[in-house]
PDB file of C-alpha atoms in Angstrom:
ATOM      1  CA  MET Q  14       0.000   0.000   0.000  1.00 47.00           C
ATOM      2  CA  ALA Q  15       1.057   3.582  -0.513  1.00 49.00           C
ATOM      3  CA  ARG Q  16       2.745   5.486   2.292  1.00 51.00           C
ATOM      4  CA  ARG Q  17       0.383   7.104   4.761  1.00 55.00           C
ATOM      5  CA  PRO Q  18       0.791   9.399   7.780  1.00 55.00           C
ATOM      6  CA  SER Q  19       2.299   7.480  10.693  1.00 57.00           C
ATOM      7  CA  THR Q  20      -0.531   8.580  12.982  1.00 76.00           C
ATOM      8  CA  ALA Q  21      -3.336   7.454  10.641  1.00 88.00           C
ATOM      9  CA  ARG Q  22      -5.340   4.369  11.587  1.00 93.00           C
ATOM     10  CA  VAL Q  23      -7.468   2.021   9.545  1.00 96.00           C
ATOM     11  CA  ILE Q  24     -10.069   0.137  11.577  1.00 96.00           C
ATOM     12  CA  ALA Q  25     -12.076  -2.789  10.239  1.00 95.00           C
ATOM     13  CA  VAL Q  26     -15.623  -3.631  11.321  1.00 95.00           C
ATOM     14  CA  THR Q  27     -16.385  -7.282  10.618  1.00 92.00           C
ATOM     15  CA  GLY Q  28     -18.881  -9.990  11.525  1.00 89.00           C
ATOM     16  CA  THR Q  29     -21.250 -12.509  10.030  1.00 84.00           C
ATOM     17  CA  ILE Q  30     -24.344 -11.749   7.984  1.00 85.00           C
ATOM     18  CA  GLY Q  31     -27.131 -10.276  10.086  1.00 86.00           C
ATOM     19  CA  SER Q  32     -24.817  -9.153  12.878  1.00 89.00           C
ATOM     20  CA  GLY Q  33     -25.573  -5.497  12.179  1.00 89.00           C
ATOM     21  CA  LYS Q  34     -22.202  -4.298  10.929  1.00 92.00           C
ATOM     22  CA  SER Q  35     -23.843  -1.556   8.882  1.00 92.00           C
ATOM     23  CA  ALA Q  36     -25.524  -0.110  11.987  1.00 93.00           C
ATOM     24  CA  VAL Q  37     -22.154   0.066  13.722  1.00 96.00           C
ATOM     25  CA  LEU Q  38     -20.527   1.661  10.679  1.00 97.00           C
ATOM     26  CA  GLY Q  39     -23.357   4.190  10.540  1.00 96.00           C
ATOM     27  CA  LEU Q  40     -22.690   5.274  14.111  1.00 97.00           C
ATOM     28  CA  PHE Q  41     -19.029   5.872  13.302  1.00 97.00           C
ATOM     29  CA  ALA Q  42     -20.063   7.939  10.272  1.00 97.00           C
ATOM     30  CA  GLU Q  43     -22.502   9.844  12.467  1.00 96.00           C
ATOM     31  CA  ALA Q  44     -19.600  10.656  14.783  1.00 96.00           C
ATOM     32  CA  GLY Q  45     -17.727  12.218  11.871  1.00 96.00           C
ATOM     33  CA  LEU Q  46     -15.269   9.463  10.984  1.00 97.00           C
ATOM     34  CA  ALA Q  47     -14.494   8.563   7.387  1.00 97.00           C
ATOM     35  CA  THR Q  48     -16.169   5.251   6.542  1.00 98.00           C
ATOM     36  CA  LEU Q  49     -16.278   2.742   3.706  1.00 97.00           C
ATOM     37  CA  SER Q  50     -18.509  -0.284   3.128  1.00 96.00           C
ATOM     38  CA  ALA Q  51     -17.225  -3.326   1.266  1.00 92.00           C
ATOM     39  CA  ASP Q  52     -20.852  -4.311   0.674  1.00 90.00           C
ATOM     40  CA  ALA Q  53     -21.484  -1.039  -1.145  1.00 94.00           C
ATOM     41  CA  ILE Q  54     -18.327  -1.521  -3.177  1.00 96.00           C
ATOM     42  CA  ALA Q  55     -19.392  -5.096  -3.960  1.00 93.00           C
ATOM     43  CA  ARG Q  56     -22.485  -3.647  -5.618  1.00 94.00           C
ATOM     44  CA  GLU Q  57     -20.440  -1.054  -7.469  1.00 96.00           C
ATOM     45  CA  VAL Q  58     -18.037  -3.542  -9.077  1.00 96.00           C
ATOM     46  CA  VAL Q  59     -20.880  -5.638 -10.537  1.00 96.00           C
ATOM     47  CA  ALA Q  60     -23.107  -2.774 -11.640  1.00 96.00           C
ATOM     48  CA  PRO Q  61     -24.549  -3.114 -15.172  1.00 96.00           C
ATOM     49  CA  GLY Q  62     -21.968  -2.301 -17.819  1.00 95.00           C
ATOM     50  CA  THR Q  63     -18.952  -3.187 -15.690  1.00 96.00           C
ATOM     51  CA  GLU Q  64     -16.460  -5.973 -16.356  1.00 96.00           C
ATOM     52  CA  GLY Q  65     -17.517  -7.530 -13.070  1.00 97.00           C
ATOM     53  CA  PHE Q  66     -21.149  -7.676 -14.181  1.00 97.00           C
ATOM     54  CA  ARG Q  67     -20.257  -9.334 -17.469  1.00 97.00           C
ATOM     55  CA  ALA Q  68     -17.992 -11.862 -15.734  1.00 97.00           C
ATOM     56  CA  VAL Q  69     -20.638 -12.886 -13.203  1.00 97.00           C
ATOM     57  CA  VAL Q  70     -23.374 -13.225 -15.839  1.00 96.00           C
ATOM     58  CA  ALA Q  71     -21.057 -15.301 -18.029  1.00 97.00           C
ATOM     59  CA  ALA Q  72     -20.366 -17.626 -15.099  1.00 96.00           C
ATOM     60  CA  PHE Q  73     -23.908 -17.979 -13.731  1.00 96.00           C
ATOM     61  CA  GLY Q  74     -26.150 -17.324 -16.719  1.00 95.00           C
ATOM     62  CA  PRO Q  75     -28.665 -14.641 -17.760  1.00 94.00           C
ATOM     63  CA  GLU Q  76     -31.250 -15.935 -15.269  1.00 94.00           C
ATOM     64  CA  ILE Q  77     -29.453 -14.038 -12.493  1.00 94.00           C
ATOM     65  CA  VAL Q  78     -30.277 -10.717 -14.225  1.00 95.00           C
ATOM     66  CA  ASP Q  79     -33.529  -9.089 -13.152  1.00 94.00           C
ATOM     67  CA  GLU Q  80     -36.042  -7.146 -15.224  1.00 93.00           C
ATOM     68  CA  ARG Q  81     -34.116  -3.900 -14.636  1.00 94.00           C
ATOM     69  CA  GLY Q  82     -30.966  -5.355 -16.157  1.00 94.00           C
ATOM     70  CA  GLU Q  83     -29.210  -5.625 -12.810  1.00 95.00           C
ATOM     71  CA  LEU Q  84     -27.918  -8.663 -10.941  1.00 95.00           C
ATOM     72  CA  ASP Q  85     -30.674 -10.341  -8.951  1.00 93.00           C
ATOM     73  CA  ARG Q  86     -28.665 -10.500  -5.734  1.00 89.00           C
ATOM     74  CA  GLY Q  87     -31.313 -12.529  -3.949  1.00 85.00           C
ATOM     75  CA  ARG Q  88     -31.355 -15.219  -6.609  1.00 89.00           C
ATOM     76  CA  LEU Q  89     -27.581 -15.221  -6.920  1.00 92.00           C
ATOM     77  CA  GLY Q  90     -27.220 -15.471  -3.150  1.00 86.00           C
ATOM     78  CA  THR Q  91     -29.548 -18.453  -3.018  1.00 85.00           C
ATOM     79  CA  VAL Q  92     -27.441 -20.193  -5.661  1.00 89.00           C
ATOM     80  CA  VAL Q  93     -24.033 -19.620  -4.107  1.00 88.00           C
ATOM     81  CA  PHE Q  94     -24.943 -20.138  -0.471  1.00 81.00           C
ATOM     82  CA  SER Q  95     -26.329 -23.569  -1.298  1.00 81.00           C
ATOM     83  CA  ASP Q  96     -23.241 -24.626  -3.258  1.00 86.00           C
ATOM     84  CA  GLU Q  97     -19.750 -24.019  -1.887  1.00 85.00           C
ATOM     85  CA  GLY Q  98     -18.163 -24.544  -5.298  1.00 93.00           C
ATOM     86  CA  LYS Q  99     -20.302 -21.842  -6.887  1.00 93.00           C
ATOM     87  CA  ARG Q 100     -19.595 -19.521  -3.968  1.00 90.00           C
ATOM     88  CA  THR Q 101     -15.892 -20.028  -4.614  1.00 92.00           C
ATOM     89  CA  VAL Q 102     -16.387 -19.121  -8.274  1.00 95.00           C
ATOM     90  CA  LEU Q 103     -18.274 -15.951  -7.385  1.00 95.00           C
ATOM     91  CA  ASN Q 104     -15.664 -14.939  -4.819  1.00 91.00           C
ATOM     92  CA  ALA Q 105     -12.887 -15.412  -7.371  1.00 95.00           C
ATOM     93  CA  LEU Q 106     -14.689 -13.080  -9.777  1.00 96.00           C
ATOM     94  CA  THR Q 107     -15.642 -10.358  -7.311  1.00 95.00           C
ATOM     95  CA  HIS Q 108     -13.161 -10.295  -4.437  1.00 92.00           C
ATOM     96  CA  PRO Q 109     -10.134  -9.042  -6.436  1.00 93.00           C
ATOM     97  CA  ARG Q 110     -12.251  -6.207  -7.832  1.00 95.00           C
ATOM     98  CA  ILE Q 111     -13.657  -5.315  -4.422  1.00 94.00           C
ATOM     99  CA  ARG Q 112     -10.190  -5.466  -2.863  1.00 92.00           C
ATOM    100  CA  ALA Q 113      -8.618  -3.175  -5.466  1.00 94.00           C
ATOM    101  CA  ARG Q 114     -11.405  -0.592  -5.203  1.00 95.00           C
ATOM    102  CA  LEU Q 115     -11.450  -0.665  -1.408  1.00 94.00           C
ATOM    103  CA  ILE Q 116      -7.708  -0.141  -1.207  1.00 93.00           C
ATOM    104  CA  GLU Q 117      -7.970   2.729  -3.711  1.00 95.00           C
ATOM    105  CA  LEU Q 118     -10.706   4.476  -1.722  1.00 96.00           C
ATOM    106  CA  THR Q 119      -8.965   3.919   1.605  1.00 95.00           C
ATOM    107  CA  GLN Q 120      -5.788   5.493   0.294  1.00 93.00           C
ATOM    108  CA  ALA Q 121      -7.766   8.442  -1.076  1.00 95.00           C
ATOM    109  CA  LEU Q 122      -9.364   9.096   2.329  1.00 96.00           C
ATOM    110  CA  LEU Q 123      -5.996   8.893   4.074  1.00 94.00           C
ATOM    111  CA  ALA Q 124      -4.481  11.231   1.488  1.00 93.00           C
ATOM    112  CA  GLU Q 125      -7.243  13.725   2.266  1.00 94.00           C
ATOM    113  CA  GLY Q 126      -5.947  13.876   5.824  1.00 93.00           C
ATOM    114  CA  ASN Q 127      -8.412  11.646   7.651  1.00 95.00           C
ATOM    115  CA  ALA Q 128      -6.738  10.390  10.818  1.00 93.00           C
ATOM    116  CA  VAL Q 129      -9.078   7.391  11.083  1.00 95.00           C
ATOM    117  CA  VAL Q 130     -10.806   5.382   8.363  1.00 97.00           C
ATOM    118  CA  VAL Q 131     -13.357   2.755   9.390  1.00 97.00           C
ATOM    119  CA  ILE Q 132     -14.089  -0.006   6.877  1.00 96.00           C
ATOM    120  CA  GLU Q 133     -16.920  -2.514   7.051  1.00 95.00           C
ATOM    121  CA  ILE Q 134     -15.603  -5.840   5.709  1.00 92.00           C
ATOM    122  CA  PRO Q 135     -17.721  -8.984   6.086  1.00 85.00           C
ATOM    123  CA  LEU Q 136     -15.747 -12.000   7.277  1.00 74.00           C
ATOM    124  CA  LEU Q 137     -12.369 -10.327   7.333  1.00 83.00           C
ATOM    125  CA  THR Q 138      -9.460 -12.750   6.929  1.00 81.00           C
ATOM    126  CA  PRO Q 139      -5.964 -12.551   8.462  1.00 82.00           C
ATOM    127  CA  THR Q 140      -4.510 -12.091   4.980  1.00 82.00           C
ATOM    128  CA  ALA Q 141      -6.714  -9.064   4.378  1.00 83.00           C
ATOM    129  CA  LEU Q 142      -5.335  -7.336   7.473  1.00 87.00           C
ATOM    130  CA  SER Q 143      -2.088  -6.593   5.669  1.00 87.00           C
ATOM    131  CA  GLU Q 144      -3.688  -6.104   2.254  1.00 87.00           C
ATOM    132  CA  TYR Q 145      -5.895  -3.305   3.548  1.00 88.00           C
ATOM    133  CA  GLY Q 146      -3.391  -1.999   6.070  1.00 90.00           C
ATOM    134  CA  ILE Q 147      -5.753  -2.708   8.984  1.00 93.00           C
ATOM    135  CA  ASP Q 148      -4.496  -1.512  12.359  1.00 93.00           C
ATOM    136  CA  ASP Q 149      -7.387  -2.599  14.591  1.00 94.00           C
ATOM    137  CA  VAL Q 150     -10.419  -4.859  14.286  1.00 94.00           C
ATOM    138  CA  ILE Q 151     -13.937  -4.590  15.685  1.00 95.00           C
ATOM    139  CA  ILE Q 152     -15.963  -7.816  15.647  1.00 92.00           C
ATOM    140  CA  VAL Q 153     -19.735  -7.305  15.647  1.00 93.00           C
ATOM    141  CA  CYS Q 154     -21.790 -10.227  16.896  1.00 88.00           C
ATOM    142  CA  ALA Q 155     -25.469 -10.914  17.511  1.00 89.00           C
ATOM    143  CA  PRO Q 156     -27.461 -13.835  18.893  1.00 88.00           C
ATOM    144  CA  GLU Q 157     -28.363 -16.262  16.109  1.00 86.00           C
ATOM    145  CA  ALA Q 158     -32.081 -15.673  16.572  1.00 88.00           C
ATOM    146  CA  VAL Q 159     -31.617 -11.918  16.231  1.00 89.00           C
ATOM    147  CA  ALA Q 160     -29.455 -12.294  13.120  1.00 87.00           C
ATOM    148  CA  LEU Q 161     -31.986 -14.619  11.489  1.00 88.00           C
ATOM    149  CA  ASP Q 162     -34.837 -12.255  12.308  1.00 88.00           C
ATOM    150  CA  ARG Q 163     -32.991  -9.388  10.619  1.00 89.00           C
ATOM    151  CA  LEU Q 164     -32.371 -11.450   7.504  1.00 87.00           C
ATOM    152  CA  VAL Q 165     -35.983 -12.542   7.232  1.00 88.00           C
ATOM    153  CA  ARG Q 166     -37.782  -9.410   8.403  1.00 86.00           C
ATOM    154  CA  LEU Q 167     -35.495  -6.701   7.020  1.00 81.00           C
ATOM    155  CA  ARG Q 168     -33.998  -8.365   3.953  1.00 81.00           C
ATOM    156  CA  GLY Q 169     -36.974 -10.492   3.028  1.00 80.00           C
ATOM    157  CA  LEU Q 170     -35.062 -13.776   2.892  1.00 83.00           C
ATOM    158  CA  ASP Q 171     -36.774 -17.119   3.177  1.00 84.00           C
ATOM    159  CA  PRO Q 172     -36.079 -18.533   6.684  1.00 87.00           C
ATOM    160  CA  ASP Q 173     -34.309 -21.612   5.309  1.00 86.00           C
ATOM    161  CA  ASP Q 174     -32.241 -19.467   2.953  1.00 81.00           C
ATOM    162  CA  ALA Q 175     -31.324 -17.103   5.790  1.00 82.00           C
ATOM    163  CA  SER Q 176     -30.300 -19.999   7.998  1.00 86.00           C
ATOM    164  CA  ALA Q 177     -28.161 -21.512   5.225  1.00 79.00           C
ATOM    165  CA  ARG Q 178     -26.361 -18.222   4.623  1.00 79.00           C
ATOM    166  CA  LEU Q 179     -25.680 -17.720   8.305  1.00 78.00           C
ATOM    167  CA  ARG Q 180     -24.396 -21.282   8.750  1.00 76.00           C
ATOM    168  CA  ALA Q 181     -22.105 -20.896   5.751  1.00 71.00           C
ATOM    169  CA  GLN Q 182     -20.509 -17.770   7.177  1.00 68.00           C
ATOM    170  CA  VAL Q 183     -20.307 -19.012  10.757  1.00 61.00           C
ATOM    171  CA  GLY Q 184     -18.522 -22.067   9.420  1.00 50.00           C
ATOM    172  CA  GLU Q 185     -15.820 -19.847   7.962  1.00 54.00           C
ATOM    173  CA  GLY Q 186     -15.238 -18.316  11.396  1.00 55.00           C
ATOM    174  CA  ILE Q 187     -13.794 -14.956  12.480  1.00 62.00           C
ATOM    175  CA  GLY Q 188     -12.831 -15.785  16.056  1.00 58.00           C
ATOM    176  CA  HIS Q 189      -9.187 -16.178  15.080  1.00 67.00           C
ATOM    177  CA  LEU Q 190      -8.838 -12.487  14.218  1.00 77.00           C
ATOM    178  CA  PRO Q 191      -6.818 -10.250  16.561  1.00 81.00           C
ATOM    179  CA  ALA Q 192      -9.812  -8.092  17.481  1.00 88.00           C
ATOM    180  CA  ARG Q 193      -9.237  -5.137  19.757  1.00 92.00           C
ATOM    181  CA  TRP Q 194     -12.949  -4.590  20.375  1.00 95.00           C
ATOM    182  CA  GLN Q 195     -16.111  -6.689  20.304  1.00 93.00           C
ATOM    183  CA  VAL Q 196     -19.557  -5.174  19.911  1.00 95.00           C
ATOM    184  CA  VAL Q 197     -22.715  -7.058  20.820  1.00 92.00           C
ATOM    185  CA  ASN Q 198     -25.521  -5.862  18.565  1.00 92.00           C
ATOM    186  CA  ASP Q 199     -28.640  -7.540  19.935  1.00 90.00           C
ATOM    187  CA  GLY Q 200     -31.111  -4.901  18.782  1.00 79.00           C
ATOM    188  CA  ASP Q 201     -30.814  -2.395  21.633  1.00 85.00           C
ATOM    189  CA  LEU Q 202     -29.761   0.820  19.857  1.00 90.00           C
ATOM    190  CA  ALA Q 203     -28.924   2.680  23.077  1.00 94.00           C
ATOM    191  CA  THR Q 204     -26.577  -0.101  24.181  1.00 94.00           C
ATOM    192  CA  LEU Q 205     -25.056  -0.290  20.702  1.00 95.00           C
ATOM    193  CA  ARG Q 206     -24.437   3.454  20.677  1.00 96.00           C
ATOM    194  CA  ALA Q 207     -22.816   3.280  24.115  1.00 97.00           C
ATOM    195  CA  GLN Q 208     -20.434   0.574  22.918  1.00 97.00           C
ATOM    196  CA  VAL Q 209     -19.447   2.605  19.851  1.00 97.00           C
ATOM    197  CA  GLU Q 210     -18.944   5.721  21.969  1.00 96.00           C
ATOM    198  CA  ALA Q 211     -16.623   3.760  24.246  1.00 96.00           C
ATOM    199  CA  ILE Q 212     -14.592   2.687  21.213  1.00 96.00           C
ATOM    200  CA  LEU Q 213     -14.450   6.289  20.002  1.00 96.00           C
ATOM    201  CA  GLU Q 214     -13.029   7.357  23.359  1.00 94.00           C
ATOM    202  CA  ASP Q 215     -10.468   4.572  23.146  1.00 93.00           C
ATOM    203  CA  ILE Q 216      -9.483   5.657  19.640  1.00 89.00           C
ATOM    204  CA  LYS Q 217      -8.799   9.168  20.931  1.00 81.00           C
ATOM    205  CA  GLU Q 218      -6.257   7.855  23.441  1.00 71.00           C
ATOM    206  CA  PRO Q 219      -2.674   8.418  22.255  1.00 57.00           C
TER     207      PRO Q 219
END
């Protein structure tokens, strides 16, 4: 990665699907920190007309394109979360593009003088720590029942599909990461905000 100010810090927010990583990231943004979402970038790199879009359609067929000409993420998710081999294919097509764009945007924010950049990265791996220049990690977790409820009620997933996606990600595991902080996001916004505020105070310490 390009040189950055020695005092700058890159913090990753990670966790399984349905843990509420986006809510945590939103609170950091609300506090004025520079933030990036790998999920948002994942959508960007497979937007219609991009090389990523064409590669995914070529691999999985035109049936994963909806009536608007965009990827049907729900249908694609159902396919790959029920077949590990297909999930591997999708990851090989999208992850390099997401990684390159995320690194580019992180460097741009650091170059603008941001002392802290917080990045939401689902299922962060040890290898990615060095790739993204991560200094600290926040793991967001939620009770399984809460995570499943979010996936069904908020994302509209079928209960069996939601359970399969959660099991697939839990199986990959994130407990081996050197996390500095852990946030329990069980649906209580006041408690979640208090946890984020405590992390913000910790970040301010020299």
